[in-house]
Tab-separated table of C-alpha atoms and ligand atoms in Angstrom:
chain	number	residue	atom	x	y	z
A	14	MET	CA	43.081	6.407	18.329
A	15	LYS	CA	44.244	5.831	14.739
A	16	ILE	CA	41.586	5.752	12.022
A	17	ILE	CA	41.965	4.948	8.332
A	18	PHE	CA	39.473	6.354	5.819
A	19	HIS	CA	38.462	5.556	2.258
A	20	ALA	CA	35.239	6.466	0.408
A	21	THR	CA	34.927	5.505	-3.232
A	22	GLY	CA	33.274	8.411	-5.078
A	23	GLY	CA	33.383	10.731	-2.034
A	24	ASN	CA	35.574	13.804	-1.558
A	25	PRO	CA	38.073	12.829	1.186
A	26	ASP	CA	38.704	16.479	2.153
A	27	HIS	CA	35.012	17.077	2.904
A	28	TRP	CA	34.800	13.866	4.872
A	29	LEU	CA	38.002	14.580	6.818
A	30	HIS	CA	36.603	17.977	7.778
A	31	SER	CA	33.435	16.414	9.280
A	32	LEU	CA	35.299	13.506	10.871
A	33	ASN	CA	37.947	15.754	12.447
A	34	LEU	CA	35.202	17.928	13.940
A	35	ALA	CA	33.419	14.913	15.431
A	36	LEU	CA	36.578	13.065	16.492
A	37	PRO	CA	39.004	15.899	17.327
A	38	GLN	CA	41.301	13.858	19.536
A	39	HIS	CA	41.890	11.096	16.959
A	40	ASP	CA	44.443	10.696	14.189
A	41	ILE	CA	42.429	10.181	10.973
A	42	ARG	CA	44.286	9.485	7.729
A	43	VAL	CA	43.194	8.779	4.164
A	44	TRP	CA	44.268	5.218	3.397
A	45	HIS	CA	46.523	4.624	0.375
A	46	GLU	CA	47.679	1.387	-1.241
A	47	ASP	CA	50.944	0.878	0.688
A	48	ASP	CA	49.542	2.002	4.047
A	49	THR	CA	49.950	-0.980	6.366
A	50	ALA	CA	50.554	1.039	9.543
A	51	LEU	CA	48.426	0.023	12.531
A	52	ALA	CA	44.926	1.450	12.907
A	53	ASP	CA	42.148	1.063	15.468
A	54	TYR	CA	39.153	1.741	13.244
A	55	ALA	CA	38.355	2.033	9.534
A	56	ILE	CA	35.680	4.324	8.091
A	57	VAL	CA	34.778	3.262	4.562
A	58	TRP	CA	32.405	3.281	1.620
A	59	LYS	CA	32.979	0.598	-1.042
A	60	PRO	CA	36.584	0.010	0.084
A	61	PRO	CA	39.106	-1.949	-1.993
A	62	ALA	CA	39.874	-5.426	-0.597
A	63	ALA	CA	43.529	-4.442	-0.096
A	64	MET	CA	42.533	-1.860	2.505
A	65	LEU	CA	41.002	-4.360	4.917
A	66	ALA	CA	42.592	-7.738	4.090
A	67	GLY	CA	44.501	-9.128	7.073
A	68	ARG	CA	43.762	-6.073	9.258
A	69	SER	CA	43.186	-7.878	12.524
A	70	ASP	CA	44.436	-4.703	14.275
A	71	LEU	CA	41.035	-3.073	13.679
A	72	LYS	CA	38.375	-2.943	16.421
A	73	GLY	CA	35.609	-1.968	14.010
A	74	ILE	CA	34.884	-1.070	10.401
A	75	PHE	CA	32.316	1.711	9.953
A	76	ASN	CA	30.368	1.575	6.685
A	77	LEU	CA	29.338	5.040	5.419
A	78	GLY	CA	25.877	3.893	4.399
A	79	ALA	CA	22.946	1.793	5.571
A	80	GLY	CA	23.438	-0.849	2.878
A	81	VAL	CA	26.326	-3.238	3.421
A	82	ASP	CA	26.063	-5.256	0.201
A	83	ALA	CA	29.228	-3.676	-1.279
A	84	ILE	CA	31.398	-4.230	1.776
A	85	LEU	CA	30.146	-7.779	2.427
A	86	GLN	CA	31.070	-8.671	-1.159
A	87	LEU	CA	34.691	-8.514	0.027
A	88	GLY	CA	33.993	-11.849	1.764
A	89	ASP	CA	37.199	-13.411	3.087
A	90	ALA	CA	39.101	-10.165	2.542
A	91	LEU	CA	37.247	-8.793	5.579
A	92	PRO	CA	39.273	-9.452	8.735
A	93	ALA	CA	37.663	-12.242	10.771
A	94	GLY	CA	36.081	-11.179	14.033
A	95	VAL	CA	36.165	-7.431	13.299
A	96	PRO	CA	32.624	-5.996	13.429
A	97	VAL	CA	31.229	-4.153	10.422
A	98	ILE	CA	28.922	-1.367	11.597
A	99	ARG	CA	26.316	0.226	9.313
A	100	LEU	CA	24.805	3.717	9.644
A	101	ASP	CA	21.538	3.727	11.586
A	102	ASP	CA	19.376	6.384	9.967
A	103	ALA	CA	21.885	9.258	10.484
A	104	GLY	CA	19.493	11.632	8.708
A	105	MET	CA	18.517	9.159	5.973
A	106	GLY	CA	15.154	8.237	7.529
A	107	ILE	CA	13.568	11.659	7.004
A	108	GLN	CA	14.886	11.811	3.427
A	109	MET	CA	13.396	8.371	2.675
A	110	ALA	CA	10.104	9.475	4.224
A	111	GLU	CA	10.073	12.580	1.997
A	112	TYR	CA	10.993	10.679	-1.157
A	113	VAL	CA	8.482	7.875	-0.730
A	114	SER	CA	5.655	10.169	0.446
A	115	HIS	CA	6.193	12.306	-2.644
A	116	ALA	CA	6.191	9.301	-4.990
A	117	VAL	CA	3.066	7.768	-3.387
A	118	LEU	CA	1.148	11.058	-3.407
A	119	ARG	CA	2.252	11.950	-6.929
A	120	TYR	CA	0.767	8.716	-8.212
A	121	PHE	CA	-2.275	8.660	-5.905
A	122	ARG	CA	-3.260	12.275	-6.705
A	123	ARG	CA	-2.509	11.598	-10.409
A	124	PHE	CA	-0.005	14.462	-10.670
A	125	ASP	CA	2.042	12.326	-13.096
A	126	ARG	CA	-0.965	12.256	-15.450
A	127	TYR	CA	-1.757	15.954	-14.852
A	128	ASP	CA	1.840	16.794	-15.881
A	129	GLN	CA	1.213	14.975	-19.171
A	130	LEU	CA	-2.087	16.816	-19.665
A	131	ARG	CA	-0.383	20.119	-18.932
A	132	ASP	CA	2.270	19.320	-21.574
A	133	ALA	CA	-0.586	18.686	-24.045
A	134	GLN	CA	-2.259	21.957	-22.857
A	135	GLN	CA	-5.376	20.013	-21.841
A	136	TRP	CA	-7.663	21.134	-19.004
A	137	ARG	CA	-9.190	17.813	-17.977
A	138	PHE	CA	-10.525	16.247	-14.807
A	139	LEU	CA	-9.294	12.729	-13.950
A	140	LYS	CA	-11.294	10.423	-11.697
A	141	PRO	CA	-9.516	10.293	-8.314
A	142	PHE	CA	-8.374	6.932	-6.920
A	143	GLU	CA	-10.238	5.610	-3.880
A	144	LYS	CA	-8.012	5.773	-0.817
A	145	SER	CA	-9.535	2.612	0.660
A	146	ASP	CA	-8.374	0.678	-2.461
A	147	PHE	CA	-4.972	2.257	-2.371
A	148	SER	CA	-2.969	0.090	-0.003
A	149	VAL	CA	0.730	0.738	0.364
A	150	GLY	CA	3.004	-2.243	1.040
A	151	VAL	CA	6.535	-1.752	2.327
A	152	LEU	CA	9.071	-4.529	1.697
A	153	GLY	CA	11.520	-4.222	4.601
A	154	LEU	CA	10.522	-2.953	8.040
A	155	GLY	CA	13.937	-2.028	9.393
A	156	VAL	CA	15.307	1.378	10.349
A	157	LEU	CA	14.291	3.057	7.069
A	158	GLY	CA	11.204	0.941	6.309
A	159	GLN	CA	9.624	1.835	9.648
A	160	ARG	CA	10.372	5.522	9.078
A	161	ILE	CA	8.595	5.303	5.708
A	162	VAL	CA	5.602	3.537	7.261
A	163	ASP	CA	5.360	6.248	9.965
A	164	ALA	CA	5.308	8.974	7.324
A	165	ILE	CA	2.769	7.297	5.026
A	166	ALA	CA	0.471	6.495	7.946
A	167	HIS	CA	-0.393	10.208	8.273
A	168	PHE	CA	-2.169	10.138	4.898
A	169	GLY	CA	-4.544	7.351	5.894
A	170	PHE	CA	-3.617	4.715	3.284
A	171	PRO	CA	-4.174	1.073	4.295
A	172	LEU	CA	-0.648	-0.099	5.205
A	173	HIS	CA	1.078	-3.468	4.851
A	174	GLY	CA	4.645	-4.471	5.618
A	175	TRP	CA	6.884	-7.464	5.056
A	176	SER	CA	10.008	-8.480	6.929
A	177	ARG	CA	12.056	-11.599	7.661
A	178	THR	CA	10.900	-11.836	11.273
A	179	GLN	CA	7.339	-11.071	12.361
A	180	LYS	CA	6.702	-7.462	13.382
A	181	HIS	CA	3.782	-5.904	15.281
A	182	ILE	CA	3.310	-2.278	14.233
A	183	SER	CA	0.139	-0.438	15.150
A	184	GLY	CA	-1.922	0.356	12.039
A	185	VAL	CA	0.164	-1.897	9.759
A	186	THR	CA	-0.787	-5.412	8.643
A	187	CYS	CA	2.526	-7.215	9.010
A	188	TYR	CA	3.579	-10.295	7.031
A	189	ALA	CA	6.808	-12.219	7.476
A	190	GLY	CA	9.074	-14.640	5.654
A	191	THR	CA	8.611	-16.491	2.405
A	192	ASP	CA	5.255	-17.847	3.597
A	193	GLY	CA	3.875	-14.329	4.011
A	194	LEU	CA	5.151	-12.880	0.738
A	195	ASP	CA	2.307	-13.820	-1.629
A	196	ALA	CA	-0.439	-12.439	0.609
A	197	PHE	CA	1.597	-9.277	1.140
A	198	LEU	CA	2.100	-8.731	-2.613
A	199	GLN	CA	-1.561	-9.428	-3.401
A	200	ALA	CA	-2.518	-6.731	-0.884
A	201	SER	CA	-0.127	-4.017	-2.150
A	202	ARG	CA	-1.438	-1.520	-4.699
A	203	VAL	CA	1.744	0.498	-4.219
A	204	LEU	CA	4.872	-1.505	-3.486
A	205	VAL	CA	7.827	0.202	-1.814
A	206	CYS	CA	11.092	-1.754	-1.751
A	207	ILE	CA	13.495	-0.869	1.083
A	208	LEU	CA	15.118	-4.257	1.622
A	209	PRO	CA	18.838	-4.864	2.018
A	210	LEU	CA	20.446	-6.617	-0.944
A	211	THR	CA	21.292	-10.161	0.164
A	212	GLU	CA	21.390	-13.631	-1.380
A	213	ASP	CA	17.732	-14.023	-0.380
A	214	THR	CA	16.481	-10.698	-1.727
A	215	GLN	CA	18.473	-10.387	-4.970
A	216	GLY	CA	16.056	-10.408	-7.938
A	217	ILE	CA	13.050	-10.758	-5.607
A	218	LEU	CA	10.978	-8.469	-7.855
A	219	HIS	CA	10.832	-10.803	-10.850
A	220	ARG	CA	7.898	-11.350	-13.200
A	221	GLU	CA	6.220	-14.008	-11.095
A	222	ASN	CA	6.257	-11.881	-7.939
A	223	LEU	CA	5.420	-8.609	-9.700
A	224	GLN	CA	2.409	-10.317	-11.288
A	225	LYS	CA	1.034	-11.064	-7.827
A	226	LEU	CA	0.525	-7.311	-7.317
A	227	PRO	CA	-2.991	-6.138	-8.202
A	228	LYS	CA	-3.431	-4.911	-11.786
A	229	GLY	CA	-2.575	-1.209	-11.928
A	230	ALA	CA	-0.012	-1.477	-9.113
A	231	TYR	CA	2.816	1.026	-8.787
A	232	LEU	CA	6.432	0.260	-7.765
A	233	ILE	CA	8.784	2.497	-5.807
A	234	ASN	CA	12.316	1.090	-5.466
A	235	VAL	CA	14.624	2.959	-3.098
A	236	ALA	CA	16.722	-0.034	-2.035
A	237	ARG	CA	19.073	-1.548	-4.629
A	238	GLY	CA	18.690	-1.991	-8.393
A	239	ALA	CA	19.450	-5.704	-8.178
A	240	HIS	CA	16.199	-6.321	-6.277
A	241	VAL	CA	14.315	-5.787	-9.542
A	242	VAL	CA	14.575	-7.857	-12.711
A	243	GLU	CA	14.492	-4.816	-14.960
A	244	GLU	CA	13.317	-6.559	-18.157
A	245	ASP	CA	10.403	-8.106	-16.230
A	246	LEU	CA	9.342	-4.757	-14.795
A	247	LEU	CA	9.497	-3.101	-18.200
A	248	ALA	CA	7.474	-5.881	-19.822
A	249	LEU	CA	4.789	-5.673	-17.108
A	250	VAL	CA	4.569	-1.873	-17.481
A	251	ARG	CA	4.149	-2.276	-21.244
A	252	GLU	CA	1.503	-4.974	-20.664
A	253	GLU	CA	-0.195	-2.481	-18.266
A	254	HIS	CA	-0.204	-4.890	-15.353
A	255	ILE	CA	2.045	-2.361	-13.588
A	256	ALA	CA	0.927	1.254	-14.032
A	257	GLY	CA	4.387	2.732	-13.523
A	258	ALA	CA	7.357	3.014	-11.239
A	259	THR	CA	9.566	5.482	-9.443
A	260	LEU	CA	13.087	4.110	-9.376
A	261	ASP	CA	16.060	5.567	-7.492
A	262	VAL	CA	18.393	2.588	-7.938
A	263	PHE	CA	19.385	0.464	-10.922
A	264	GLN	CA	21.289	-2.683	-11.770
A	265	GLN	CA	23.916	-0.497	-13.400
A	266	GLU	CA	24.582	2.992	-12.034
A	267	PRO	CA	24.766	5.485	-13.619
A	268	LEU	CA	21.842	4.152	-15.658
A	269	PRO	CA	23.415	3.676	-19.128
A	270	ALA	CA	22.449	5.956	-22.022
A	271	GLY	CA	19.957	4.146	-24.227
A	272	HIS	CA	18.562	2.009	-21.361
A	273	ALA	CA	14.875	1.337	-22.096
A	274	PHE	CA	13.824	2.967	-18.794
A	275	TRP	CA	14.911	6.385	-20.102
A	276	SER	CA	12.301	6.329	-22.850
A	277	GLU	CA	9.425	4.862	-20.818
A	278	PRO	CA	7.318	7.824	-19.611
A	279	ARG	CA	5.645	5.721	-16.910
A	280	ILE	CA	8.994	5.224	-15.191
A	281	SER	CA	10.350	8.118	-13.111
A	282	ILE	CA	14.088	8.066	-12.518
A	283	THR	CA	16.327	9.647	-9.885
A	284	PRO	CA	20.097	9.055	-9.603
A	285	HIS	CA	20.360	7.182	-6.258
A	286	ILE	CA	19.512	10.232	-4.165
A	287	ALA	CA	16.525	8.971	-2.157
A	288	ALA	CA	18.554	9.306	1.046
A	289	LEU	CA	21.994	10.832	0.881
A	290	THR	CA	24.640	10.042	3.465
A	291	LEU	CA	24.942	13.258	5.464
A	292	ARG	CA	28.544	13.847	6.464
A	293	ASP	CA	28.125	15.681	9.771
A	294	GLU	CA	25.338	13.416	11.100
A	295	SER	CA	27.241	10.310	10.049
A	296	ALA	CA	30.513	11.504	11.582
A	297	ARG	CA	28.719	12.272	14.863
A	298	GLN	CA	27.085	8.842	14.931
A	299	ILE	CA	30.424	7.136	14.296
A	300	ALA	CA	32.127	9.239	16.986
A	301	ASP	CA	29.441	8.253	19.530
A	302	LYS	CA	29.819	4.588	18.614
A	303	ILE	CA	33.629	4.684	18.866
A	304	GLN	CA	33.282	6.231	22.307
A	305	ALA	CA	30.795	3.534	23.354
A	306	LEU	CA	33.007	0.741	22.003
A	307	GLN	CA	36.037	2.172	23.820
A	308	GLN	CA	34.019	2.087	27.038
A	309	GLY	CA	32.991	-1.513	26.407
A	310	GLN	CA	29.334	-0.604	25.777
A	311	ALA	CA	27.028	-2.290	23.277
A	312	ILE	CA	26.202	-0.392	20.075
A	313	SER	CA	23.493	-0.769	17.454
A	314	GLY	CA	24.126	-1.358	13.758
A	315	ILE	CA	26.517	-4.310	13.957
A	316	VAL	CA	26.062	-6.284	10.751
A	317	ASP	CA	25.353	-10.007	10.824
A	318	ALA	CA	27.387	-11.199	7.818
A	319	SER	CA	25.631	-14.584	7.833
A	320	ARG	CA	22.261	-12.835	7.179
A	321	GLY	CA	23.838	-10.342	4.768
A	322	TYR	CA	22.615	-7.203	6.581
B	4	NDP	P1	17.632	-2.617	8.044
B	4	NDP	O1	18.688	-3.654	8.108
B	4	NDP	O2	17.392	-1.773	9.234
B	4	NDP	O3	16.231	-3.296	7.651
B	4	NDP	C1	16.130	-4.315	6.729
B	4	NDP	C2	14.705	-4.850	6.710
B	4	NDP	O4	14.595	-5.817	5.654
B	4	NDP	C3	14.337	-5.593	8.003
B	4	NDP	O5	12.994	-5.352	8.325
B	4	NDP	C4	14.551	-7.063	7.625
B	4	NDP	O6	13.748	-7.983	8.352
B	4	NDP	C5	14.090	-7.047	6.185
B	4	NDP	N1	14.650	-8.191	5.463
B	4	NDP	C6	15.936	-8.512	5.237
B	4	NDP	N2	16.048	-9.671	4.572
B	4	NDP	C7	14.780	-10.102	4.377
B	4	NDP	C8	14.223	-11.252	3.770
B	4	NDP	N3	14.990	-12.205	3.230
B	4	NDP	N4	12.888	-11.383	3.769
B	4	NDP	C9	12.089	-10.445	4.336
B	4	NDP	N5	12.566	-9.324	4.924
B	4	NDP	C10	13.889	-9.158	4.939
B	4	NDP	O7	17.984	-1.699	6.779
B	4	NDP	P2	17.611	-0.175	6.525
B	4	NDP	O8	16.150	-0.026	6.677
B	4	NDP	O9	18.473	0.736	7.288
B	4	NDP	O10	18.049	-0.031	4.978
B	4	NDP	C11	17.498	-0.849	3.980
B	4	NDP	C12	18.232	-0.672	2.671
B	4	NDP	O11	17.968	0.593	2.086
B	4	NDP	C13	19.755	-0.689	2.733
B	4	NDP	O12	20.256	-2.001	2.875
B	4	NDP	C14	20.148	-0.051	1.428
B	4	NDP	O13	20.298	-1.034	0.437
B	4	NDP	C15	18.945	0.829	1.071
B	4	NDP	N6	19.290	2.268	1.090
B	4	NDP	C16	19.103	2.987	-0.068
B	4	NDP	C17	19.396	4.333	-0.088
B	4	NDP	C18	19.116	5.171	-1.287
B	4	NDP	O14	19.459	6.355	-1.290
B	4	NDP	N7	18.462	4.661	-2.307
B	4	NDP	C19	19.948	5.013	1.088
B	4	NDP	C20	20.043	4.165	2.255
B	4	NDP	C21	19.745	2.841	2.217
B	4	NDP	P3	13.924	-8.148	9.949
B	4	NDP	O15	13.381	-6.868	10.535
B	4	NDP	O16	13.104	-9.320	10.275
B	4	NDP	O17	15.391	-8.315	10.210
B	5	OXD	C1	23.156	3.474	1.573
B	5	OXD	C2	23.046	4.174	0.293
B	5	OXD	O1	23.089	2.247	1.585
B	5	OXD	O2	23.423	5.366	0.246
B	5	OXD	O3	23.295	4.140	2.607
B	5	OXD	O4	22.574	3.612	-0.703
């Protein structure tokens, strides 16, 4: 089997090492601009259009991430009829669970405020939040959203979730579709965004929607920066409708020097590390899926381009 590889921002040597271990019997090559030789599969992250345009020889394109917004932006440059396959968890679920649990607990237990008091050398007691008032709402109940919900459930917070199609998850009040969004937002003291970035979800966290959150709400965005209208979030933090935010993703990455988020102490920032793509786990998952496809078996993770995820 011939496989072409390209990962923008990744080290090809490290990837080739993991891929060769998982797919020892295959011929894997790093794609370069004039490489038009036949290939059976492509393994990519943010590939250039020239890599995939017209490649009807491919049987599948593996995306080295859960989010497919970058690859779907290639539009007509993607070869018609060739499935795009996203990573299903591949070690990202546990990382998301860790990240979001930490952010929820840090805010709930007021450790953000205690850090400020420690910096001011003040020994002071802060009134704890009531857990029964502290509902956590998760936007997106897919592979990663459900993993987050499972982790948060252990701490006993009231849980809400929102998805496109109706879900039934024990211990979670589930809302669906545009009709369910307002009630979901009104019920979410902490809002976690883990949606895919699509035409329908782009800019979904704008002023009007953020204002539907209860006063004093807290935002955790681990999905894509373009879900949030950044100026609206900043204004609502300054107006104290939103108490603060933990943001892993931004409209522009790296977050530019001088961006107002850097100087807002109520906004915690991480550089898109909530869930890293793990090379060995990802390579193993891709190898298993190639084997299944070669045997004519169904696989999970095939992207529906018409939905955008
Ligand atoms: P999934 O495709 O498994 O889940 C997506 C969820 O979002 C589903 O529950 C889906 O609803 C819901 N959804 C999609 N569109 C809408 C809509 N219009 N209205 C309501 N709900 C909607 O994705 P994953 O959980 O695997 O990943 C989610 C995202 O996380 C990725 O797309 C990526 O952008 C981001 N990510 C960020 C990382 C980071 O490090 N910061 C790392 C990995 C991923 P339904 O169930 O009905 O289909
Ligand atoms: C992903 C990401 O989508 O790393 O997997 O953001």
